[in-house]
Amino acid sequence: MPARQKGPLTGIRVIELAHIMAGPVCGLMLADMGADVIKVEKVPGGDDTRRTLPPDIQGESAAFMMMNRNKRGIALDLKHADGKAALKRLLRDADVVVENYRRGTMERLGFSYDALKAENPGIILAELSGFGRDGPYADRPGFDLIAQGMSGLMSITGEGPGRPPVKVGAPVSDITAGILAAMGVLAALVERQGSGQGQRVDTSLFEAAITHTYWQSAIAFATGHSPEPMGSAHPLNAPYQAFETADGWINVGAANQANWLRLLEVLDAPELAADPRFAENSGRMDHREALVEALTPYFKRKGAAEWLEILERAGFPAGPVLSISEMHRDPQALARGMICETAHPKAGEVKTLGLPVKFSRTPGGVEGPAPLLGQHSREVLREAGFAEAEIAGLLESGALIAAPE
């Protein structure tokens, strides 16, 4: 891996005992901010995402490369006594451990928080699971789809009431759980500066999905009624949704009275300003279907690009509805470094997404590709003080996999 720019977490060592998505998202957030994240993969086979195919690039899983760039990789058999012993030595000098196993797995392996703390009092253990480490659902397996359903997200996503339930297109509970765990790790690192003590950080897909219901939960708390799906519309403001133009769709955000009046000026629709149903936001929400029906003919008079130019000149919040590939080419996404390339040893130049937080003095960012299985096994163990004979013994016993040097 090339020399890294110094991110704000430079000097922090993270051991990632995580697979698939939520835990690896936590790891990649920390890695992008400069932490040395060592991904410990199982033997045999490694992270299951390596077999999430298609799509692939030169036989390498595109999903694995996305979730694990900027990390170093070691492959240990944690069912083997020698593999456990090797991990135990690595953990003595670690700052953070990230794991997303089922409850009890770390304990069965001999790596409970109490065991970790006994060897390393300052260690921070980030635990990601389906439903959290306590409560009646703590032993249930968790997946993004299940979390979205149980959090209420699927009840508010879709075109409208009475339609089949729809999940959010992105695995938001997985991704958000990883971000929340990274946030918790950062808070624990700050607290450790004063106390010298580590702690457990526990979050879940279920809780991560619940955090996306702030507005809808506020409505339910206030009214006693659960909101229903509204397509692209907003539960508190109108018009705030996608509108069809002559040749496509655009998003329009009249999220306050000033923007509503500005929109009517742009549309040259004074008669709508005089309509008592639409005079205030409360009326527009009560008559949202009639509002959309009244506005749509105006938007259909011009194409999407022309409308967006007009709205931008007027200082009105609006934007296109881009495909993922169109977003990858968007000049603002490029200017903000959200599209990056890494040089993978097998797949070649691979595009990935960038760090969404910018730092003025300690930039961090994406500089290294995802590791091959066991690519850094020897390197990591040497840094931890393992002799060449010890590494050779681990390889011979099958407790360690290392890529050829």
PDB file of N, CA and C in Angstrom, residues 78-158:
ATOM      1  N   LEU A  78      -9.531 -18.761  13.190  1.00  0.00           N
ATOM      2  CA  LEU A  78      -9.780 -18.524  14.608  1.00  0.00           C
ATOM      3  C   LEU A  78     -10.375 -19.742  15.308  1.00  0.00           C
ATOM      4  N   LYS A  79     -10.583 -20.823  14.571  1.00  0.00           N
ATOM      5  CA  LYS A  79     -10.952 -22.088  15.209  1.00  0.00           C
ATOM      6  C   LYS A  79      -9.705 -22.896  15.568  1.00  0.00           C
ATOM      7  N   HIS A  80      -8.580 -22.440  15.103  1.00  0.00           N
ATOM      8  CA  HIS A  80      -7.294 -23.093  15.351  1.00  0.00           C
ATOM      9  C   HIS A  80      -6.621 -22.384  16.528  1.00  0.00           C
ATOM     10  N   ALA A  81      -6.077 -23.154  17.461  1.00  0.00           N
ATOM     11  CA  ALA A  81      -5.448 -22.566  18.645  1.00  0.00           C
ATOM     12  C   ALA A  81      -4.347 -21.589  18.279  1.00  0.00           C
ATOM     13  N   ASP A  82      -3.561 -21.925  17.250  1.00  0.00           N
ATOM     14  CA  ASP A  82      -2.480 -21.030  16.844  1.00  0.00           C
ATOM     15  C   ASP A  82      -3.020 -19.739  16.234  1.00  0.00           C
ATOM     16  N   GLY A  83      -4.130 -19.844  15.511  1.00  0.00           N
ATOM     17  CA  GLY A  83      -4.745 -18.644  14.949  1.00  0.00           C
ATOM     18  C   GLY A  83      -5.257 -17.727  16.040  1.00  0.00           C
ATOM     19  N   LYS A  84      -5.901 -18.311  17.059  1.00  0.00           N
ATOM     20  CA  LYS A  84      -6.379 -17.508  18.189  1.00  0.00           C
ATOM     21  C   LYS A  84      -5.210 -16.834  18.910  1.00  0.00           C
ATOM     22  N   ALA A  85      -4.147 -17.579  19.105  1.00  0.00           N
ATOM     23  CA  ALA A  85      -2.987 -17.030  19.808  1.00  0.00           C
ATOM     24  C   ALA A  85      -2.379 -15.869  19.031  1.00  0.00           C
ATOM     25  N   ALA A  86      -2.331 -15.998  17.699  1.00  0.00           N
ATOM     26  CA  ALA A  86      -1.789 -14.911  16.875  1.00  0.00           C
ATOM     27  C   ALA A  86      -2.663 -13.664  16.987  1.00  0.00           C
ATOM     28  N   LEU A  87      -3.983 -13.851  16.934  1.00  0.00           N
ATOM     29  CA  LEU A  87      -4.882 -12.703  17.058  1.00  0.00           C
ATOM     30  C   LEU A  87      -4.740 -12.053  18.432  1.00  0.00           C
ATOM     31  N   LYS A  88      -4.599 -12.879  19.468  1.00  0.00           N
ATOM     32  CA  LYS A  88      -4.451 -12.338  20.815  1.00  0.00           C
ATOM     33  C   LYS A  88      -3.249 -11.404  20.905  1.00  0.00           C
ATOM     34  N   ARG A  89      -2.162 -11.759  20.247  1.00  0.00           N
ATOM     35  CA  ARG A  89      -0.973 -10.897  20.251  1.00  0.00           C
ATOM     36  C   ARG A  89      -1.230  -9.598  19.490  1.00  0.00           C
ATOM     37  N   LEU A  90      -1.972  -9.699  18.390  1.00  0.00           N
ATOM     38  CA  LEU A  90      -2.282  -8.488  17.627  1.00  0.00           C
ATOM     39  C   LEU A  90      -3.147  -7.529  18.442  1.00  0.00           C
ATOM     40  N   LEU A  91      -4.056  -8.088  19.247  1.00  0.00           N
ATOM     41  CA  LEU A  91      -5.000  -7.261  19.990  1.00  0.00           C
ATOM     42  C   LEU A  91      -4.360  -6.526  21.157  1.00  0.00           C
ATOM     43  N   ARG A  92      -3.209  -6.978  21.606  1.00  0.00           N
ATOM     44  CA  ARG A  92      -2.561  -6.339  22.757  1.00  0.00           C
ATOM     45  C   ARG A  92      -2.206  -4.887  22.482  1.00  0.00           C
ATOM     46  N   ASP A  93      -1.888  -4.583  21.229  1.00  0.00           N
ATOM     47  CA  ASP A  93      -1.476  -3.226  20.880  1.00  0.00           C
ATOM     48  C   ASP A  93      -2.528  -2.478  20.068  1.00  0.00           C
ATOM     49  N   ALA A  94      -3.726  -3.047  19.950  1.00  0.00           N
ATOM     50  CA  ALA A  94      -4.773  -2.412  19.143  1.00  0.00           C
ATOM     51  C   ALA A  94      -5.496  -1.342  19.945  1.00  0.00           C
ATOM     52  N   ASP A  95      -6.014  -0.357  19.243  1.00  0.00           N
ATOM     53  CA  ASP A  95      -6.857   0.661  19.870  1.00  0.00           C
ATOM     54  C   ASP A  95      -8.331   0.288  19.798  1.00  0.00           C
ATOM     55  N   VAL A  96      -8.707  -0.340  18.688  1.00  0.00           N
ATOM     56  CA  VAL A  96     -10.124  -0.599  18.423  1.00  0.00           C
ATOM     57  C   VAL A  96     -10.273  -1.990  17.817  1.00  0.00           C
ATOM     58  N   VAL A  97     -11.348  -2.679  18.199  1.00  0.00           N
ATOM     59  CA  VAL A  97     -11.765  -3.911  17.539  1.00  0.00           C
ATOM     60  C   VAL A  97     -13.174  -3.692  17.016  1.00  0.00           C
ATOM     61  N   VAL A  98     -13.407  -4.042  15.772  1.00  0.00           N
ATOM     62  CA  VAL A  98     -14.741  -3.952  15.170  1.00  0.00           C
ATOM     63  C   VAL A  98     -15.206  -5.364  14.857  1.00  0.00           C
ATOM     64  N   GLU A  99     -16.381  -5.744  15.363  1.00  0.00           N
ATOM     65  CA  GLU A  99     -16.894  -7.094  15.066  1.00  0.00           C
ATOM     66  C   GLU A  99     -18.395  -7.048  14.828  1.00  0.00           C
ATOM     67  N   ASN A 100     -18.866  -7.904  13.930  1.00  0.00           N
ATOM     68  CA  ASN A 100     -20.308  -8.018  13.694  1.00  0.00           C
ATOM     69  C   ASN A 100     -20.749  -9.478  13.630  1.00  0.00           C
ATOM     70  N   TYR A 101     -20.213 -10.287  14.550  1.00  0.00           N
ATOM     71  CA  TYR A 101     -20.629 -11.674  14.681  1.00  0.00           C
ATOM     72  C   TYR A 101     -21.968 -11.761  15.414  1.00  0.00           C
ATOM     73  N   ARG A 102     -22.568 -12.948  15.386  1.00  0.00           N
ATOM     74  CA  ARG A 102     -23.737 -13.212  16.221  1.00  0.00           C
ATOM     75  C   ARG A 102     -23.336 -13.126  17.689  1.00  0.00           C
ATOM     76  N   ARG A 103     -24.308 -12.809  18.564  1.00  0.00           N
ATOM     77  CA  ARG A 103     -24.019 -12.679  19.991  1.00  0.00           C
ATOM     78  C   ARG A 103     -23.454 -13.991  20.533  1.00  0.00           C
ATOM     79  N   GLY A 104     -22.392 -13.880  21.302  1.00  0.00           N
ATOM     80  CA  GLY A 104     -21.759 -15.044  21.912  1.00  0.00           C
ATOM     81  C   GLY A 104     -20.563 -15.566  21.158  1.00  0.00           C
ATOM     82  N   THR A 105     -20.409 -15.169  19.888  1.00  0.00           N
ATOM     83  CA  THR A 105     -19.296 -15.689  19.085  1.00  0.00           C
ATOM     84  C   THR A 105     -17.949 -15.247  19.647  1.00  0.00           C
ATOM     85  N   MET A 106     -17.818 -13.971  19.957  1.00  0.00           N
ATOM     86  CA  MET A 106     -16.552 -13.484  20.502  1.00  0.00           C
ATOM     87  C   MET A 106     -16.218 -14.187  21.821  1.00  0.00           C
ATOM     88  N   GLU A 107     -17.233 -14.433  22.630  1.00  0.00           N
ATOM     89  CA  GLU A 107     -17.021 -15.126  23.897  1.00  0.00           C
ATOM     90  C   GLU A 107     -16.546 -16.551  23.654  1.00  0.00           C
ATOM     91  N   ARG A 108     -17.177 -17.240  22.703  1.00  0.00           N
ATOM     92  CA  ARG A 108     -16.776 -18.620  22.416  1.00  0.00           C
ATOM     93  C   ARG A 108     -15.350 -18.687  21.880  1.00  0.00           C
ATOM     94  N   LEU A 109     -14.937 -17.666  21.164  1.00  0.00           N
ATOM     95  CA  LEU A 109     -13.576 -17.636  20.628  1.00  0.00           C
ATOM     96  C   LEU A 109     -12.545 -17.240  21.681  1.00  0.00           C
ATOM     97  N   GLY A 110     -13.021 -16.773  22.829  1.00  0.00           N
ATOM     98  CA  GLY A 110     -12.102 -16.353  23.869  1.00  0.00           C
ATOM     99  C   GLY A 110     -11.755 -14.873  23.820  1.00  0.00           C
ATOM    100  N   PHE A 111     -12.562 -14.103  23.090  1.00  0.00           N
ATOM    101  CA  PHE A 111     -12.281 -12.676  22.925  1.00  0.00           C
ATOM    102  C   PHE A 111     -13.443 -11.813  23.412  1.00  0.00           C
ATOM    103  N   SER A 112     -14.013 -12.162  24.559  1.00  0.00           N
ATOM    104  CA  SER A 112     -15.030 -11.316  25.161  1.00  0.00           C
ATOM    105  C   SER A 112     -14.427  -9.966  25.509  1.00  0.00           C
ATOM    106  N   TYR A 113     -15.276  -8.992  25.754  1.00  0.00           N
ATOM    107  CA  TYR A 113     -14.742  -7.679  26.115  1.00  0.00           C
ATOM    108  C   TYR A 113     -13.907  -7.760  27.389  1.00  0.00           C
ATOM    109  N   ASP A 114     -14.372  -8.539  28.363  1.00  0.00           N
ATOM    110  CA  ASP A 114     -13.605  -8.672  29.596  1.00  0.00           C
ATOM    111  C   ASP A 114     -12.221  -9.265  29.337  1.00  0.00           C
ATOM    112  N   ALA A 115     -12.156 -10.259  28.437  1.00  0.00           N
ATOM    113  CA  ALA A 115     -10.854 -10.857  28.108  1.00  0.00           C
ATOM    114  C   ALA A 115      -9.964  -9.861  27.384  1.00  0.00           C
ATOM    115  N   LEU A 116     -10.545  -9.101  26.469  1.00  0.00           N
ATOM    116  CA  LEU A 116      -9.770  -8.079  25.748  1.00  0.00           C
ATOM    117  C   LEU A 116      -9.260  -7.016  26.714  1.00  0.00           C
ATOM    118  N   LYS A 117     -10.140  -6.566  27.610  1.00  0.00           N
ATOM    119  CA  LYS A 117      -9.796  -5.508  28.550  1.00  0.00           C
ATOM    120  C   LYS A 117      -8.709  -5.955  29.521  1.00  0.00           C
ATOM    121  N   ALA A 118      -8.727  -7.236  29.888  1.00  0.00           N
ATOM    122  CA  ALA A 118      -7.710  -7.739  30.811  1.00  0.00           C
ATOM    123  C   ALA A 118      -6.314  -7.616  30.213  1.00  0.00           C
ATOM    124  N   GLU A 119      -6.219  -7.805  28.894  1.00  0.00           N
ATOM    125  CA  GLU A 119      -4.927  -7.710  28.208  1.00  0.00           C
ATOM    126  C   GLU A 119      -4.601  -6.276  27.793  1.00  0.00           C
ATOM    127  N   ASN A 120      -5.647  -5.483  27.530  1.00  0.00           N
ATOM    128  CA  ASN A 120      -5.457  -4.150  26.963  1.00  0.00           C
ATOM    129  C   ASN A 120      -6.568  -3.235  27.498  1.00  0.00           C
ATOM    130  N   PRO A 121      -6.357  -2.604  28.660  1.00  0.00           N
ATOM    131  CA  PRO A 121      -7.418  -1.815  29.297  1.00  0.00           C
ATOM    132  C   PRO A 121      -7.958  -0.672  28.444  1.00  0.00           C
ATOM    133  N   GLY A 122      -7.174  -0.197  27.494  1.00  0.00           N
ATOM    134  CA  GLY A 122      -7.620   0.929  26.681  1.00  0.00           C
ATOM    135  C   GLY A 122      -8.357   0.528  25.420  1.00  0.00           C
ATOM    136  N   ILE A 123      -8.582  -0.760  25.211  1.00  0.00           N
ATOM    137  CA  ILE A 123      -9.167  -1.200  23.945  1.00  0.00           C
ATOM    138  C   ILE A 123     -10.647  -0.835  23.863  1.00  0.00           C
ATOM    139  N   ILE A 124     -11.077  -0.464  22.672  1.00  0.00           N
ATOM    140  CA  ILE A 124     -12.480  -0.127  22.394  1.00  0.00           C
ATOM    141  C   ILE A 124     -13.049  -1.213  21.502  1.00  0.00           C
ATOM    142  N   LEU A 125     -14.139  -1.815  21.932  1.00  0.00           N
ATOM    143  CA  LEU A 125     -14.780  -2.896  21.184  1.00  0.00           C
ATOM    144  C   LEU A 125     -16.071  -2.373  20.574  1.00  0.00           C
ATOM    145  N   ALA A 126     -16.109  -2.279  19.249  1.00  0.00           N
ATOM    146  CA  ALA A 126     -17.307  -1.847  18.533  1.00  0.00           C
ATOM    147  C   ALA A 126     -18.066  -3.076  18.065  1.00  0.00           C
ATOM    148  N   GLU A 127     -19.285  -3.236  18.566  1.00  0.00           N
ATOM    149  CA  GLU A 127     -20.099  -4.405  18.267  1.00  0.00           C
ATOM    150  C   GLU A 127     -21.289  -3.983  17.407  1.00  0.00           C
ATOM    151  N   LEU A 128     -21.402  -4.566  16.237  1.00  0.00           N
ATOM    152  CA  LEU A 128     -22.532  -4.301  15.351  1.00  0.00           C
ATOM    153  C   LEU A 128     -23.321  -5.588  15.179  1.00  0.00           C
ATOM    154  N   SER A 129     -24.634  -5.492  15.301  1.00  0.00           N
ATOM    155  CA  SER A 129     -25.472  -6.689  15.199  1.00  0.00           C
ATOM    156  C   SER A 129     -26.817  -6.316  14.604  1.00  0.00           C
ATOM    157  N   GLY A 130     -27.679  -7.314  14.473  1.00  0.00           N
ATOM    158  CA  GLY A 130     -28.993  -7.048  13.912  1.00  0.00           C
ATOM    159  C   GLY A 130     -29.862  -6.208  14.816  1.00  0.00           C
ATOM    160  N   PHE A 131     -29.831  -6.523  16.134  1.00  0.00           N
ATOM    161  CA  PHE A 131     -30.763  -5.874  17.053  1.00  0.00           C
ATOM    162  C   PHE A 131     -30.122  -5.351  18.338  1.00  0.00           C
ATOM    163  N   GLY A 132     -28.798  -5.402  18.451  1.00  0.00           N
ATOM    164  CA  GLY A 132     -28.148  -4.964  19.669  1.00  0.00           C
ATOM    165  C   GLY A 132     -27.794  -6.142  20.556  1.00  0.00           C
ATOM    166  N   ARG A 133     -26.943  -5.906  21.543  1.00  0.00           N
ATOM    167  CA  ARG A 133     -26.419  -6.984  22.373  1.00  0.00           C
ATOM    168  C   ARG A 133     -27.286  -7.321  23.569  1.00  0.00           C
ATOM    169  N   ASP A 134     -28.399  -6.610  23.759  1.00  0.00           N
ATOM    170  CA  ASP A 134     -29.335  -7.010  24.801  1.00  0.00           C
ATOM    171  C   ASP A 134     -30.749  -6.812  24.276  1.00  0.00           C
ATOM    172  N   GLY A 135     -31.741  -7.113  25.122  1.00  0.00           N
ATOM    173  CA  GLY A 135     -33.127  -7.032  24.691  1.00  0.00           C
ATOM    174  C   GLY A 135     -33.631  -8.356  24.158  1.00  0.00           C
ATOM    175  N   PRO A 136     -34.940  -8.478  23.962  1.00  0.00           N
ATOM    176  CA  PRO A 136     -35.541  -9.766  23.577  1.00  0.00           C
ATOM    177  C   PRO A 136     -35.127 -10.282  22.210  1.00  0.00           C
ATOM    178  N   TYR A 137     -34.619  -9.423  21.334  1.00  0.00           N
ATOM    179  CA  TYR A 137     -34.235  -9.853  19.982  1.00  0.00           C
ATOM    180  C   TYR A 137     -32.728 -10.024  19.822  1.00  0.00           C
ATOM    181  N   ALA A 138     -31.980  -9.956  20.910  1.00  0.00           N
ATOM    182  CA  ALA A 138     -30.520  -9.917  20.817  1.00  0.00           C
ATOM    183  C   ALA A 138     -29.931 -11.131  20.105  1.00  0.00           C
ATOM    184  N   ASP A 139     -30.594 -12.266  20.164  1.00  0.00           N
ATOM    185  CA  ASP A 139     -30.057 -13.478  19.540  1.00  0.00           C
ATOM    186  C   ASP A 139     -30.546 -13.690  18.112  1.00  0.00           C
ATOM    187  N   ARG A 140     -31.389 -12.821  17.628  1.00  0.00           N
ATOM    188  CA  ARG A 140     -31.901 -12.985  16.266  1.00  0.00           C
ATOM    189  C   ARG A 140     -30.839 -12.588  15.238  1.00  0.00           C
ATOM    190  N   PRO A 141     -30.812 -13.310  14.115  1.00  0.00           N
ATOM    191  CA  PRO A 141     -29.959 -12.837  13.017  1.00  0.00           C
ATOM    192  C   PRO A 141     -30.552 -11.568  12.424  1.00  0.00           C
ATOM    193  N   GLY A 142     -29.713 -10.713  11.898  1.00  0.00           N
ATOM    194  CA  GLY A 142     -30.204  -9.453  11.356  1.00  0.00           C
ATOM    195  C   GLY A 142     -29.711  -9.197   9.951  1.00  0.00           C
ATOM    196  N   PHE A 143     -30.608  -8.739   9.107  1.00  0.00           N
ATOM    197  CA  PHE A 143     -30.264  -8.324   7.753  1.00  0.00           C
ATOM    198  C   PHE A 143     -30.935  -6.987   7.476  1.00  0.00           C
ATOM    199  N   ASP A 144     -30.398  -6.256   6.529  1.00  0.00           N
ATOM    200  CA  ASP A 144     -30.930  -4.942   6.192  1.00  0.00           C
ATOM    201  C   ASP A 144     -32.427  -4.997   5.900  1.00  0.00           C
ATOM    202  N   LEU A 145     -32.856  -5.946   5.093  1.00  0.00           N
ATOM    203  CA  LEU A 145     -34.273  -6.057   4.737  1.00  0.00           C
ATOM    204  C   LEU A 145     -35.138  -6.206   5.981  1.00  0.00           C
ATOM    205  N   ILE A 146     -34.709  -7.060   6.927  1.00  0.00           N
ATOM    206  CA  ILE A 146     -35.485  -7.290   8.133  1.00  0.00           C
ATOM    207  C   ILE A 146     -35.540  -6.020   8.972  1.00  0.00           C
ATOM    208  N   ALA A 147     -34.403  -5.343   9.100  1.00  0.00           N
ATOM    209  CA  ALA A 147     -34.354  -4.109   9.884  1.00  0.00           C
ATOM    210  C   ALA A 147     -35.232  -3.028   9.272  1.00  0.00           C
ATOM    211  N   GLN A 148     -35.215  -2.910   7.945  1.00  0.00           N
ATOM    212  CA  GLN A 148     -36.057  -1.906   7.301  1.00  0.00           C
ATOM    213  C   GLN A 148     -37.522  -2.172   7.558  1.00  0.00           C
ATOM    214  N   GLY A 149     -37.913  -3.446   7.526  1.00  0.00           N
ATOM    215  CA  GLY A 149     -39.311  -3.777   7.783  1.00  0.00           C
ATOM    216  C   GLY A 149     -39.721  -3.491   9.210  1.00  0.00           C
ATOM    217  N   MET A 150     -38.887  -3.904  10.168  1.00  0.00           N
ATOM    218  CA  MET A 150     -39.255  -3.786  11.575  1.00  0.00           C
ATOM    219  C   MET A 150     -39.113  -2.364  12.106  1.00  0.00           C
ATOM    220  N   SER A 151     -38.325  -1.535  11.460  1.00  0.00           N
ATOM    221  CA  SER A 151     -38.144  -0.150  11.906  1.00  0.00           C
ATOM    222  C   SER A 151     -39.272   0.766  11.468  1.00  0.00           C
ATOM    223  N   GLY A 152     -40.115   0.297  10.566  1.00  0.00           N
ATOM    224  CA  GLY A 152     -41.159   1.139  10.003  1.00  0.00           C
ATOM    225  C   GLY A 152     -40.786   1.761   8.672  1.00  0.00           C
ATOM    226  N   LEU A 153     -39.517   1.642   8.268  1.00  0.00           N
ATOM    227  CA  LEU A 153     -39.091   2.291   7.021  1.00  0.00           C
ATOM    228  C   LEU A 153     -39.896   1.810   5.815  1.00  0.00           C
ATOM    229  N   MET A 154     -40.154   0.511   5.745  1.00  0.00           N
ATOM    230  CA  MET A 154     -40.865  -0.004   4.575  1.00  0.00           C
ATOM    231  C   MET A 154     -42.326   0.427   4.543  1.00  0.00           C
ATOM    232  N   SER A 155     -42.863   0.838   5.696  1.00  0.00           N
ATOM    233  CA  SER A 155     -44.254   1.298   5.732  1.00  0.00           C
ATOM    234  C   SER A 155     -44.397   2.717   5.206  1.00  0.00           C
ATOM    235  N   ILE A 156     -43.282   3.447   5.085  1.00  0.00           N
ATOM    236  CA  ILE A 156     -43.350   4.831   4.595  1.00  0.00           C
ATOM    237  C   ILE A 156     -42.641   4.996   3.254  1.00  0.00           C
ATOM    238  N   THR A 157     -42.179   3.880   2.666  1.00  0.00           N
ATOM    239  CA  THR A 157     -41.455   3.928   1.401  1.00  0.00           C
ATOM    240  C   THR A 157     -42.314   3.314   0.303  1.00  0.00           C
ATOM    241  N   GLY A 158     -42.438   3.999  -0.807  1.00  0.00           N
ATOM    242  CA  GLY A 158     -43.246   3.497  -1.919  1.00  0.00           C
ATOM    243  C   GLY A 158     -44.079   4.615  -2.512  1.00  0.00           C
TER     244      GLY A 158
END
